[in-house]
Amino acid sequence: MNHRFLGVIGLAVAMAFTGGCSVNKPTGPAPVAVPAPAKSAAETPGIPAWAPKQHAFNPSKTRLHDLLHTKLRVSFDWEKQHLHGLAELTLKPYFYPQQTLVLDAKGFDIHSVNLMNGFDGKELKYAYDGMKLTIDLGKAYTRNDKYILEIDYTAKPNELALGGSDAITQDKGLYFINPTGADPDKPRQIWTQGETEANSAWFPTIDSPNERMTQELYITVDPKFTTLSNGTFVYSRKNADGTKTDYWKMELPHAPYLTMMAIGEYAVVKDKWRNLEVNYYVEPVYEKTAKQIFGNTPEMMEFFSKKLGVDYPWSKYSQVVVRDFVSGAMENTSASTFMEDVQLNERELLDKYWDGIIAHELFHQWFGDYVTTESWANLPLNEAFANYSEYLWTEHKFGQDEAAYLHLDELEQYLEEAETKREPLIRYRYGDREEMFDSHSYAKGGRVLHMLRKYVGDEAFYTSLNRYLTQNKFSDVEIAELRMAFEDVTGEDLMWFFDQWFMRAGHPELKVTHSYENGQLNLQVAQQQDTLYAPVYRLPLKVAVWEQGKRKEHPVLITKANQTFSIPVASQPQLVIFDSEQQLLGTIEHAKTKSEFVYQFNNAEEFRAKLEALEALAQDLQNPEARSVMQAALKDDFWYIRTSALDAVGQLKGAEASVYEAQVRQIAQQDKKGDVRAGAVLLLLEWGGEKYKAVYEQAMTDKSYKVAAAGILAYAGTNAADINTKLAAFEQEKNEEIVLALASYYAVKGGPQKYDWFMKQAKQTKGGGLYYLLQSFGAFLAVNSEASTPEAIALLADFAQNHNLYYVRMAAFQTLMVLSERPEIVELLKEIKQNEKDKRLLELYNQLAL
């Protein structure tokens, strides 16, 4: 979403809050309006807040039994939100003889456990504590003995205590969506989410990533529903009671957490890659745009298959969209699940595309499914690769600038997290496995792989990945196996690289200075990171030097905390760029003159170098050369450079701004990128108010929702007499940008008559959009006390107690706090706090005086 757009919304919402309630600038679903946490032990004097935490060692799970095959027969009680299952498990001891089997089985009613001999069953003794099912096998079995168990059970996922992480917000495994059909705006669905160890909430298993099994799944449902699971669809059978049973078979082994099913009324849009089925399961209203959303999938499959030298390994590839998903997406083997946000109509597709997340889940089919991490401590072997696939696909499909922009965005995500958290990528000493799903495993991991690719070269990089995948297919791995694959291919001992980047916390923080004297360019490089917690890095990098208008690359190898390099050059260099390939995961402080930055913007081709120059010159727009750069940047071929130039000139006022006014107006009306047009419209609002009323009106008719939303905000910022009439024309729109733009204005100036509109939007808005909407609704309630009706309070209480996204529950709690001068609301807040199970929210709520 456009940064300037979000900033205006945040300002409008903040204006309406009173008393002790405040709202941060909304930059994403994040905690707001709560006191700062108490100082932690890590923030004691001399110990940085980000210092790695010490926890108990977490090894991979010891394998006592080998789960060979799982056959499940499942049916559902929609009203009770129960699953009735009959599980047939084929196992054998892994190595040592075993007489007892312990299965993960969370929150079940166990009806019977039988040892099967053909169709005959022998009842076995067992003990069950609600989480683990311990079965006495009746005799000792050796590793040469297979045995089959049949377990009759009922799964009751809603009765489990909630857990989760920022990446996967709940862990109850099985989810019923609108089970009774009470919500007319939401389809009835059932879907599963197994990562990390949540599939054992709907079938008994050995719920560990180092286990592998083949599977069969028989799903009995109403015939109106379409089903999806892993592997191949074999048949659908009509039953005498009017139901149907769909049979899905997975013939290649995979980890239990990758087992999935999805049930709903879907349009199935068929595609193909080579001779394999590629299908997209979407809600019927999105049938016509499904191929526009997912249609690059076959090309991605071909691209990744050729790059890796390993063809896509499964029997089909399906992608299904579900409501109220607890993550962005999930790479279930041969059948990835996606959040509802990926469903877009024709007009929304002008501004958004989801190729990144689609590529991410597809690459997991190799890295995570075909080859699986042996333990959650090694999660980057799954997630770093999937993260980096987004870069690889973007580079291939959309070019270097888009890839470099993505690279920088991911780097900044990691560096932001590193302000409060620095851990090794491979973490055996985590406190909770869910902590592994962070910007270290994803963003940092992807950037480390990029450096590895740059170091060994493309041919060695992909050859090594081929060796890693081929040697470890259908098995579980740890980081050493990736290292050895690269060493076997390159012939080089790469322990130094893997040790400093995968096994150690932190990142390099470099200070670079350069000077020229007597035909020598001298580079001084100081590693300034705290070496109590991070290593002195070995960094093979390149330095670009421009001399007499020509660029030349010079390799350097940094191995010391302080190091000087001398590079022969015939004359004073016009520009020096350290880490010219822009690959380093870390920070670089390199002072340059304004003239050097001007030269850098005009001559360096790399996106990040141009952006660095632009941001430096934005600090002094009085300089004629800097103004000239800004005018050029506003015409740059790459949209983010144009956006950054708008941000830079946006700080100007009056006569200084007038230099750019005509150019910004042209951008607002004609730029080819919706994000840029929207940013320009809002900048004109800051500069001219009513002066550009005609531009705002044009924006409101723009095909881009982002631009139309910017037009709404801008027009609302004028004193036009017809503001309410103009905005009312958009009130039936469901698009998130439009809704949030209206909400930001109505929060402040809508008056009590907008109560019904807010209630309607609150009931139909989803995910992150609901998070932002609730902030505006809170502002609305703060200035319209008569709107705090029992209906509104009940809706907010329902969100605060029952919404599947923890940050939406938090936003609803915060909105209720606007009314906390009322004793009954205080009691309600106390009740919500008492019943909340999510430790992230409890940590915040416990700091409030209620």
mmCIF file of N, CA and C in Angstrom, residues 193-286:
data_model
loop_
_atom_site.group_PDB
_atom_site.id
_atom_site.type_symbol
_atom_site.label_atom_id
_atom_site.label_comp_id
_atom_site.label_asym_id
_atom_site.label_seq_id
_atom_site.Cartn_x
_atom_site.Cartn_y
_atom_site.Cartn_z
ATOM 1 N N GLN A 193 -4.076 -26.708 8.424
ATOM 2 C CA GLN A 193 -2.774 -26.040 8.403
ATOM 3 C C GLN A 193 -1.868 -26.789 9.370
ATOM 4 N N GLY A 194 -0.870 -27.499 8.849
ATOM 5 C CA GLY A 194 -0.100 -28.433 9.655
ATOM 6 C C GLY A 194 1.175 -27.900 10.271
ATOM 7 N N GLU A 195 1.799 -26.910 9.659
ATOM 8 C CA GLU A 195 3.066 -26.416 10.202
ATOM 9 C C GLU A 195 2.813 -25.582 11.468
ATOM 10 N N THR A 196 3.580 -25.762 12.545
ATOM 11 C CA THR A 196 4.724 -26.637 12.638
ATOM 12 C C THR A 196 4.316 -28.078 12.985
ATOM 13 N N GLU A 197 3.581 -28.241 14.072
ATOM 14 C CA GLU A 197 3.187 -29.585 14.497
ATOM 15 C C GLU A 197 1.718 -29.581 14.883
ATOM 16 N N ALA A 198 0.881 -29.140 13.934
ATOM 17 C CA ALA A 198 -0.547 -28.985 14.214
ATOM 18 C C ALA A 198 -1.412 -30.011 13.507
ATOM 19 N N ASN A 199 -0.873 -30.773 12.565
ATOM 20 C CA ASN A 199 -1.700 -31.796 11.924
ATOM 21 C C ASN A 199 -2.110 -32.883 12.904
ATOM 22 N N SER A 200 -1.342 -33.045 13.973
ATOM 23 C CA SER A 200 -1.727 -34.024 14.996
ATOM 24 C C SER A 200 -2.917 -33.555 15.808
ATOM 25 N N ALA A 201 -3.474 -32.396 15.465
ATOM 26 C CA ALA A 201 -4.752 -31.977 16.053
ATOM 27 C C ALA A 201 -5.931 -32.513 15.244
ATOM 28 N N TRP A 202 -5.670 -33.184 14.092
ATOM 29 C CA TRP A 202 -6.790 -33.789 13.362
ATOM 30 C C TRP A 202 -6.526 -35.212 12.895
ATOM 31 N N PHE A 203 -5.307 -35.701 13.029
ATOM 32 C CA PHE A 203 -5.092 -37.142 12.856
ATOM 33 C C PHE A 203 -3.876 -37.572 13.681
ATOM 34 N N PRO A 204 -3.896 -38.786 14.220
ATOM 35 C CA PRO A 204 -2.770 -39.267 15.028
ATOM 36 C C PRO A 204 -1.575 -39.554 14.137
ATOM 37 N N THR A 205 -0.394 -39.117 14.586
ATOM 38 C CA THR A 205 0.782 -39.266 13.736
ATOM 39 C C THR A 205 2.036 -39.092 14.571
ATOM 40 N N ILE A 206 3.185 -39.223 13.947
ATOM 41 C CA ILE A 206 4.460 -38.803 14.540
ATOM 42 C C ILE A 206 4.739 -37.434 13.945
ATOM 43 N N ASP A 207 4.390 -36.401 14.667
ATOM 44 C CA ASP A 207 4.332 -35.049 14.101
ATOM 45 C C ASP A 207 5.702 -34.376 14.216
ATOM 46 N N SER A 208 6.577 -34.772 13.322
ATOM 47 C CA SER A 208 7.946 -34.272 13.344
ATOM 48 C C SER A 208 8.427 -34.101 11.913
ATOM 49 N N PRO A 209 9.225 -33.055 11.622
ATOM 50 C CA PRO A 209 9.657 -32.848 10.236
ATOM 51 C C PRO A 209 10.630 -33.904 9.727
ATOM 52 N N ASN A 210 11.261 -34.678 10.622
ATOM 53 C CA ASN A 210 12.186 -35.713 10.141
ATOM 54 C C ASN A 210 11.508 -37.063 9.929
ATOM 55 N N GLU A 211 10.169 -37.064 9.928
ATOM 56 C CA GLU A 211 9.393 -38.276 9.621
ATOM 57 C C GLU A 211 8.860 -38.149 8.194
ATOM 58 N N ARG A 212 8.666 -39.284 7.518
ATOM 59 C CA ARG A 212 8.114 -39.267 6.156
ATOM 60 C C ARG A 212 7.173 -40.444 5.968
ATOM 61 N N MET A 213 6.113 -40.198 5.184
ATOM 62 C CA MET A 213 5.111 -41.235 4.986
ATOM 63 C C MET A 213 4.435 -41.023 3.633
ATOM 64 N N THR A 214 3.898 -42.065 3.071
ATOM 65 C CA THR A 214 2.929 -41.946 1.993
ATOM 66 C C THR A 214 1.549 -41.890 2.634
ATOM 67 N N GLN A 215 0.522 -41.565 1.847
ATOM 68 C CA GLN A 215 -0.783 -41.412 2.487
ATOM 69 C C GLN A 215 -1.931 -41.640 1.520
ATOM 70 N N GLU A 216 -3.078 -41.962 2.103
ATOM 71 C CA GLU A 216 -4.361 -42.021 1.406
ATOM 72 C C GLU A 216 -5.359 -41.265 2.280
ATOM 73 N N LEU A 217 -6.251 -40.538 1.630
ATOM 74 C CA LEU A 217 -7.233 -39.753 2.377
ATOM 75 C C LEU A 217 -8.593 -39.893 1.712
ATOM 76 N N TYR A 218 -9.560 -40.405 2.488
ATOM 77 C CA TYR A 218 -10.943 -40.543 2.041
ATOM 78 C C TYR A 218 -11.760 -39.468 2.775
ATOM 79 N N ILE A 219 -12.316 -38.519 2.029
ATOM 80 C CA ILE A 219 -13.017 -37.381 2.621
ATOM 81 C C ILE A 219 -14.500 -37.498 2.296
ATOM 82 N N THR A 220 -15.333 -37.624 3.327
ATOM 83 C CA THR A 220 -16.781 -37.749 3.125
ATOM 84 C C THR A 220 -17.454 -36.424 3.451
ATOM 85 N N VAL A 221 -18.153 -35.862 2.448
ATOM 86 C CA VAL A 221 -18.780 -34.539 2.590
ATOM 87 C C VAL A 221 -20.060 -34.493 1.768
ATOM 88 N N ASP A 222 -20.782 -33.401 1.896
ATOM 89 C CA ASP A 222 -21.932 -33.117 1.042
ATOM 90 C C ASP A 222 -21.450 -32.999 -0.411
ATOM 91 N N PRO A 223 -22.200 -33.545 -1.371
ATOM 92 C CA PRO A 223 -21.757 -33.511 -2.773
ATOM 93 C C PRO A 223 -21.558 -32.110 -3.350
ATOM 94 N N LYS A 224 -22.120 -31.075 -2.718
ATOM 95 C CA LYS A 224 -21.951 -29.720 -3.265
ATOM 96 C C LYS A 224 -20.530 -29.197 -3.054
ATOM 97 N N PHE A 225 -19.779 -29.854 -2.166
ATOM 98 C CA PHE A 225 -18.441 -29.374 -1.861
ATOM 99 C C PHE A 225 -17.402 -30.025 -2.768
ATOM 100 N N THR A 226 -16.395 -29.230 -3.112
ATOM 101 C CA THR A 226 -15.205 -29.720 -3.807
ATOM 102 C C THR A 226 -14.124 -29.974 -2.764
ATOM 103 N N THR A 227 -13.362 -31.029 -2.934
ATOM 104 C CA THR A 227 -12.288 -31.339 -1.994
ATOM 105 C C THR A 227 -10.933 -31.252 -2.701
ATOM 106 N N LEU A 228 -9.904 -31.058 -1.902
ATOM 107 C CA LEU A 228 -8.526 -31.069 -2.409
ATOM 108 C C LEU A 228 -7.639 -31.675 -1.345
ATOM 109 N N SER A 229 -6.677 -32.492 -1.771
ATOM 110 C CA SER A 229 -5.672 -33.013 -0.855
ATOM 111 C C SER A 229 -4.384 -33.235 -1.640
ATOM 112 N N ASN A 230 -3.390 -33.783 -0.959
ATOM 113 C CA ASN A 230 -2.109 -34.050 -1.604
ATOM 114 C C ASN A 230 -2.238 -35.164 -2.623
ATOM 115 N N GLY A 231 -1.320 -35.173 -3.577
ATOM 116 C CA GLY A 231 -1.239 -36.280 -4.515
ATOM 117 C C GLY A 231 -2.317 -36.267 -5.576
ATOM 118 N N THR A 232 -2.769 -37.456 -5.942
ATOM 119 C CA THR A 232 -3.650 -37.650 -7.091
ATOM 120 C C THR A 232 -5.084 -37.902 -6.644
ATOM 121 N N PHE A 233 -6.019 -37.268 -7.343
ATOM 122 C CA PHE A 233 -7.441 -37.565 -7.131
ATOM 123 C C PHE A 233 -7.758 -38.865 -7.860
ATOM 124 N N VAL A 234 -8.249 -39.875 -7.092
ATOM 125 C CA VAL A 234 -8.471 -41.197 -7.665
ATOM 126 C C VAL A 234 -9.921 -41.358 -8.114
ATOM 127 N N TYR A 235 -10.879 -41.087 -7.195
ATOM 128 C CA TYR A 235 -12.284 -41.199 -7.571
ATOM 129 C C TYR A 235 -13.161 -40.484 -6.556
ATOM 130 N N SER A 236 -14.447 -40.313 -6.926
ATOM 131 C CA SER A 236 -15.471 -39.826 -6.012
ATOM 132 C C SER A 236 -16.609 -40.830 -6.029
ATOM 133 N N ARG A 237 -17.057 -41.221 -4.837
ATOM 134 C CA ARG A 237 -18.094 -42.252 -4.725
ATOM 135 C C ARG A 237 -19.319 -41.675 -4.022
ATOM 136 N N LYS A 238 -20.488 -41.908 -4.598
ATOM 137 C CA LYS A 238 -21.740 -41.502 -3.948
ATOM 138 C C LYS A 238 -22.103 -42.504 -2.864
ATOM 139 N N ASN A 239 -22.570 -42.004 -1.732
ATOM 140 C CA ASN A 239 -22.938 -42.860 -0.605
ATOM 141 C C ASN A 239 -24.452 -42.922 -0.443
ATOM 142 N N ALA A 240 -24.921 -43.977 0.195
ATOM 143 C CA ALA A 240 -26.365 -44.196 0.354
ATOM 144 C C ALA A 240 -27.029 -43.092 1.172
ATOM 145 N N ASP A 241 -26.289 -42.432 2.042
ATOM 146 C CA ASP A 241 -26.888 -41.387 2.887
ATOM 147 C C ASP A 241 -26.905 -40.016 2.216
ATOM 148 N N GLY A 242 -26.576 -39.962 0.912
ATOM 149 C CA GLY A 242 -26.601 -38.699 0.181
ATOM 150 C C GLY A 242 -25.290 -37.950 0.180
ATOM 151 N N THR A 243 -24.297 -38.444 0.895
ATOM 152 C CA THR A 243 -22.976 -37.813 0.897
ATOM 153 C C THR A 243 -22.136 -38.395 -0.239
ATOM 154 N N LYS A 244 -20.933 -37.870 -0.393
ATOM 155 C CA LYS A 244 -19.965 -38.452 -1.319
ATOM 156 C C LYS A 244 -18.644 -38.636 -0.579
ATOM 157 N N THR A 245 -17.824 -39.545 -1.073
ATOM 158 C CA THR A 245 -16.483 -39.750 -0.529
ATOM 159 C C THR A 245 -15.470 -39.574 -1.649
ATOM 160 N N ASP A 246 -14.585 -38.594 -1.485
ATOM 161 C CA ASP A 246 -13.500 -38.358 -2.437
ATOM 162 C C ASP A 246 -12.244 -39.047 -1.936
ATOM 163 N N TYR A 247 -11.529 -39.693 -2.854
ATOM 164 C CA TYR A 247 -10.345 -40.475 -2.506
ATOM 165 C C TYR A 247 -9.114 -39.829 -3.146
ATOM 166 N N TRP A 248 -8.163 -39.431 -2.283
ATOM 167 C CA TRP A 248 -6.903 -38.826 -2.724
ATOM 168 C C TRP A 248 -5.750 -39.716 -2.280
ATOM 169 N N LYS A 249 -4.775 -39.900 -3.176
ATOM 170 C CA LYS A 249 -3.671 -40.814 -2.884
ATOM 171 C C LYS A 249 -2.332 -40.124 -3.125
ATOM 172 N N MET A 250 -1.464 -40.189 -2.124
ATOM 173 C CA MET A 250 -0.117 -39.614 -2.188
ATOM 174 C C MET A 250 0.875 -40.759 -2.211
ATOM 175 N N GLU A 251 1.520 -41.001 -3.362
ATOM 176 C CA GLU A 251 2.345 -42.191 -3.526
ATOM 177 C C GLU A 251 3.818 -41.954 -3.225
ATOM 178 N N LEU A 252 4.230 -40.686 -3.108
ATOM 179 C CA LEU A 252 5.607 -40.371 -2.749
ATOM 180 C C LEU A 252 5.635 -39.868 -1.307
ATOM 181 N N PRO A 253 6.666 -40.196 -0.559
ATOM 182 C CA PRO A 253 6.667 -39.858 0.871
ATOM 183 C C PRO A 253 6.932 -38.379 1.138
ATOM 184 N N HIS A 254 6.300 -37.872 2.173
ATOM 185 C CA HIS A 254 6.528 -36.499 2.628
ATOM 186 C C HIS A 254 6.286 -36.434 4.134
ATOM 187 N N ALA A 255 6.640 -35.286 4.717
ATOM 188 C CA ALA A 255 6.518 -35.123 6.162
ATOM 189 C C ALA A 255 5.060 -34.961 6.570
ATOM 190 N N PRO A 256 4.677 -35.459 7.752
ATOM 191 C CA PRO A 256 3.273 -35.364 8.178
ATOM 192 C C PRO A 256 2.737 -33.937 8.241
ATOM 193 N N TYR A 257 3.575 -32.949 8.556
ATOM 194 C CA TYR A 257 3.049 -31.579 8.659
ATOM 195 C C TYR A 257 2.620 -31.014 7.316
ATOM 196 N N LEU A 258 2.983 -31.686 6.219
ATOM 197 C CA LEU A 258 2.630 -31.225 4.878
ATOM 198 C C LEU A 258 1.329 -31.836 4.356
ATOM 199 N N THR A 259 0.715 -32.725 5.144
ATOM 200 C CA THR A 259 -0.590 -33.273 4.769
ATOM 201 C C THR A 259 -1.644 -32.171 4.837
ATOM 202 N N MET A 260 -2.552 -32.140 3.856
ATOM 203 C CA MET A 260 -3.575 -31.096 3.843
ATOM 204 C C MET A 260 -4.884 -31.614 3.284
ATOM 205 N N MET A 261 -5.939 -30.873 3.607
ATOM 206 C CA MET A 261 -7.199 -30.985 2.876
ATOM 207 C C MET A 261 -7.872 -29.615 2.903
ATOM 208 N N ALA A 262 -8.637 -29.349 1.861
ATOM 209 C CA ALA A 262 -9.456 -28.135 1.778
ATOM 210 C C ALA A 262 -10.786 -28.534 1.174
ATOM 211 N N ILE A 263 -11.856 -28.012 1.768
ATOM 212 C CA ILE A 263 -13.215 -28.381 1.379
ATOM 213 C C ILE A 263 -14.031 -27.107 1.247
ATOM 214 N N GLY A 264 -14.709 -26.937 0.125
ATOM 215 C CA GLY A 264 -15.532 -25.746 -0.065
ATOM 216 C C GLY A 264 -16.212 -25.783 -1.422
ATOM 217 N N GLU A 265 -16.966 -24.737 -1.709
ATOM 218 C CA GLU A 265 -17.621 -24.622 -3.017
ATOM 219 C C GLU A 265 -16.718 -23.773 -3.906
ATOM 220 N N TYR A 266 -15.907 -24.463 -4.703
ATOM 221 C CA TYR A 266 -14.871 -23.808 -5.491
ATOM 222 C C TYR A 266 -15.142 -23.907 -6.988
ATOM 223 N N ALA A 267 -14.655 -22.891 -7.685
ATOM 224 C CA ALA A 267 -14.464 -23.022 -9.127
ATOM 225 C C ALA A 267 -13.050 -23.553 -9.323
ATOM 226 N N VAL A 268 -12.897 -24.632 -10.082
ATOM 227 C CA VAL A 268 -11.584 -25.212 -10.335
ATOM 228 C C VAL A 268 -11.172 -24.833 -11.749
ATOM 229 N N VAL A 269 -10.173 -23.949 -11.830
ATOM 230 C CA VAL A 269 -9.699 -23.456 -13.128
ATOM 231 C C VAL A 269 -8.477 -24.277 -13.514
ATOM 232 N N LYS A 270 -8.566 -24.945 -14.651
ATOM 233 C CA LYS A 270 -7.541 -25.912 -15.038
ATOM 234 C C LYS A 270 -6.454 -25.271 -15.903
ATOM 235 N N ASP A 271 -5.226 -25.658 -15.610
ATOM 236 C CA ASP A 271 -4.058 -25.240 -16.365
ATOM 237 C C ASP A 271 -3.160 -26.468 -16.452
ATOM 238 N N LYS A 272 -1.970 -26.331 -17.031
ATOM 239 C CA LYS A 272 -1.071 -27.480 -17.042
ATOM 240 C C LYS A 272 0.374 -27.015 -17.219
ATOM 241 N N TRP A 273 1.292 -27.852 -16.755
ATOM 242 C CA TRP A 273 2.721 -27.697 -17.007
ATOM 243 C C TRP A 273 3.223 -29.013 -17.576
ATOM 244 N N ARG A 274 3.804 -28.924 -18.750
ATOM 245 C CA ARG A 274 4.155 -30.148 -19.480
ATOM 246 C C ARG A 274 2.920 -31.057 -19.493
ATOM 247 N N ASN A 275 3.011 -32.235 -18.887
ATOM 248 C CA ASN A 275 1.850 -33.133 -18.887
ATOM 249 C C ASN A 275 1.164 -33.216 -17.532
ATOM 250 N N LEU A 276 1.503 -32.319 -16.617
ATOM 251 C CA LEU A 276 0.926 -32.363 -15.280
ATOM 252 C C LEU A 276 -0.224 -31.384 -15.134
ATOM 253 N N GLU A 277 -1.216 -31.790 -14.328
ATOM 254 C CA GLU A 277 -2.313 -30.888 -13.986
ATOM 255 C C GLU A 277 -1.810 -29.755 -13.098
ATOM 256 N N VAL A 278 -2.207 -28.541 -13.437
ATOM 257 C CA VAL A 278 -1.978 -27.375 -12.581
ATOM 258 C C VAL A 278 -3.340 -26.704 -12.438
ATOM 259 N N ASN A 279 -3.903 -26.755 -11.232
ATOM 260 C CA ASN A 279 -5.269 -26.269 -11.020
ATOM 261 C C ASN A 279 -5.314 -25.163 -9.972
ATOM 262 N N TYR A 280 -6.258 -24.240 -10.165
ATOM 263 C CA TYR A 280 -6.436 -23.117 -9.252
ATOM 264 C C TYR A 280 -7.851 -23.184 -8.670
ATOM 265 N N TYR A 281 -7.942 -23.360 -7.353
ATOM 266 C CA TYR A 281 -9.223 -23.465 -6.654
ATOM 267 C C TYR A 281 -9.555 -22.104 -6.058
ATOM 268 N N VAL A 282 -10.557 -21.446 -6.607
ATOM 269 C CA VAL A 282 -10.941 -20.101 -6.152
ATOM 270 C C VAL A 282 -12.446 -20.046 -5.929
ATOM 271 N N GLU A 283 -12.874 -19.034 -5.189
ATOM 272 C CA GLU A 283 -14.311 -18.808 -5.048
ATOM 273 C C GLU A 283 -14.891 -18.475 -6.430
ATOM 274 N N PRO A 284 -16.106 -18.924 -6.718
ATOM 275 C CA PRO A 284 -16.653 -18.789 -8.072
ATOM 276 C C PRO A 284 -16.598 -17.371 -8.642
ATOM 277 N N VAL A 285 -16.727 -16.343 -7.811
ATOM 278 C CA VAL A 285 -16.730 -14.974 -8.309
ATOM 279 C C VAL A 285 -15.374 -14.601 -8.911
ATOM 280 N N TYR A 286 -14.322 -15.343 -8.552
ATOM 281 C CA TYR A 286 -12.987 -15.043 -9.084
ATOM 282 C C TYR A 286 -12.557 -16.017 -10.178
#
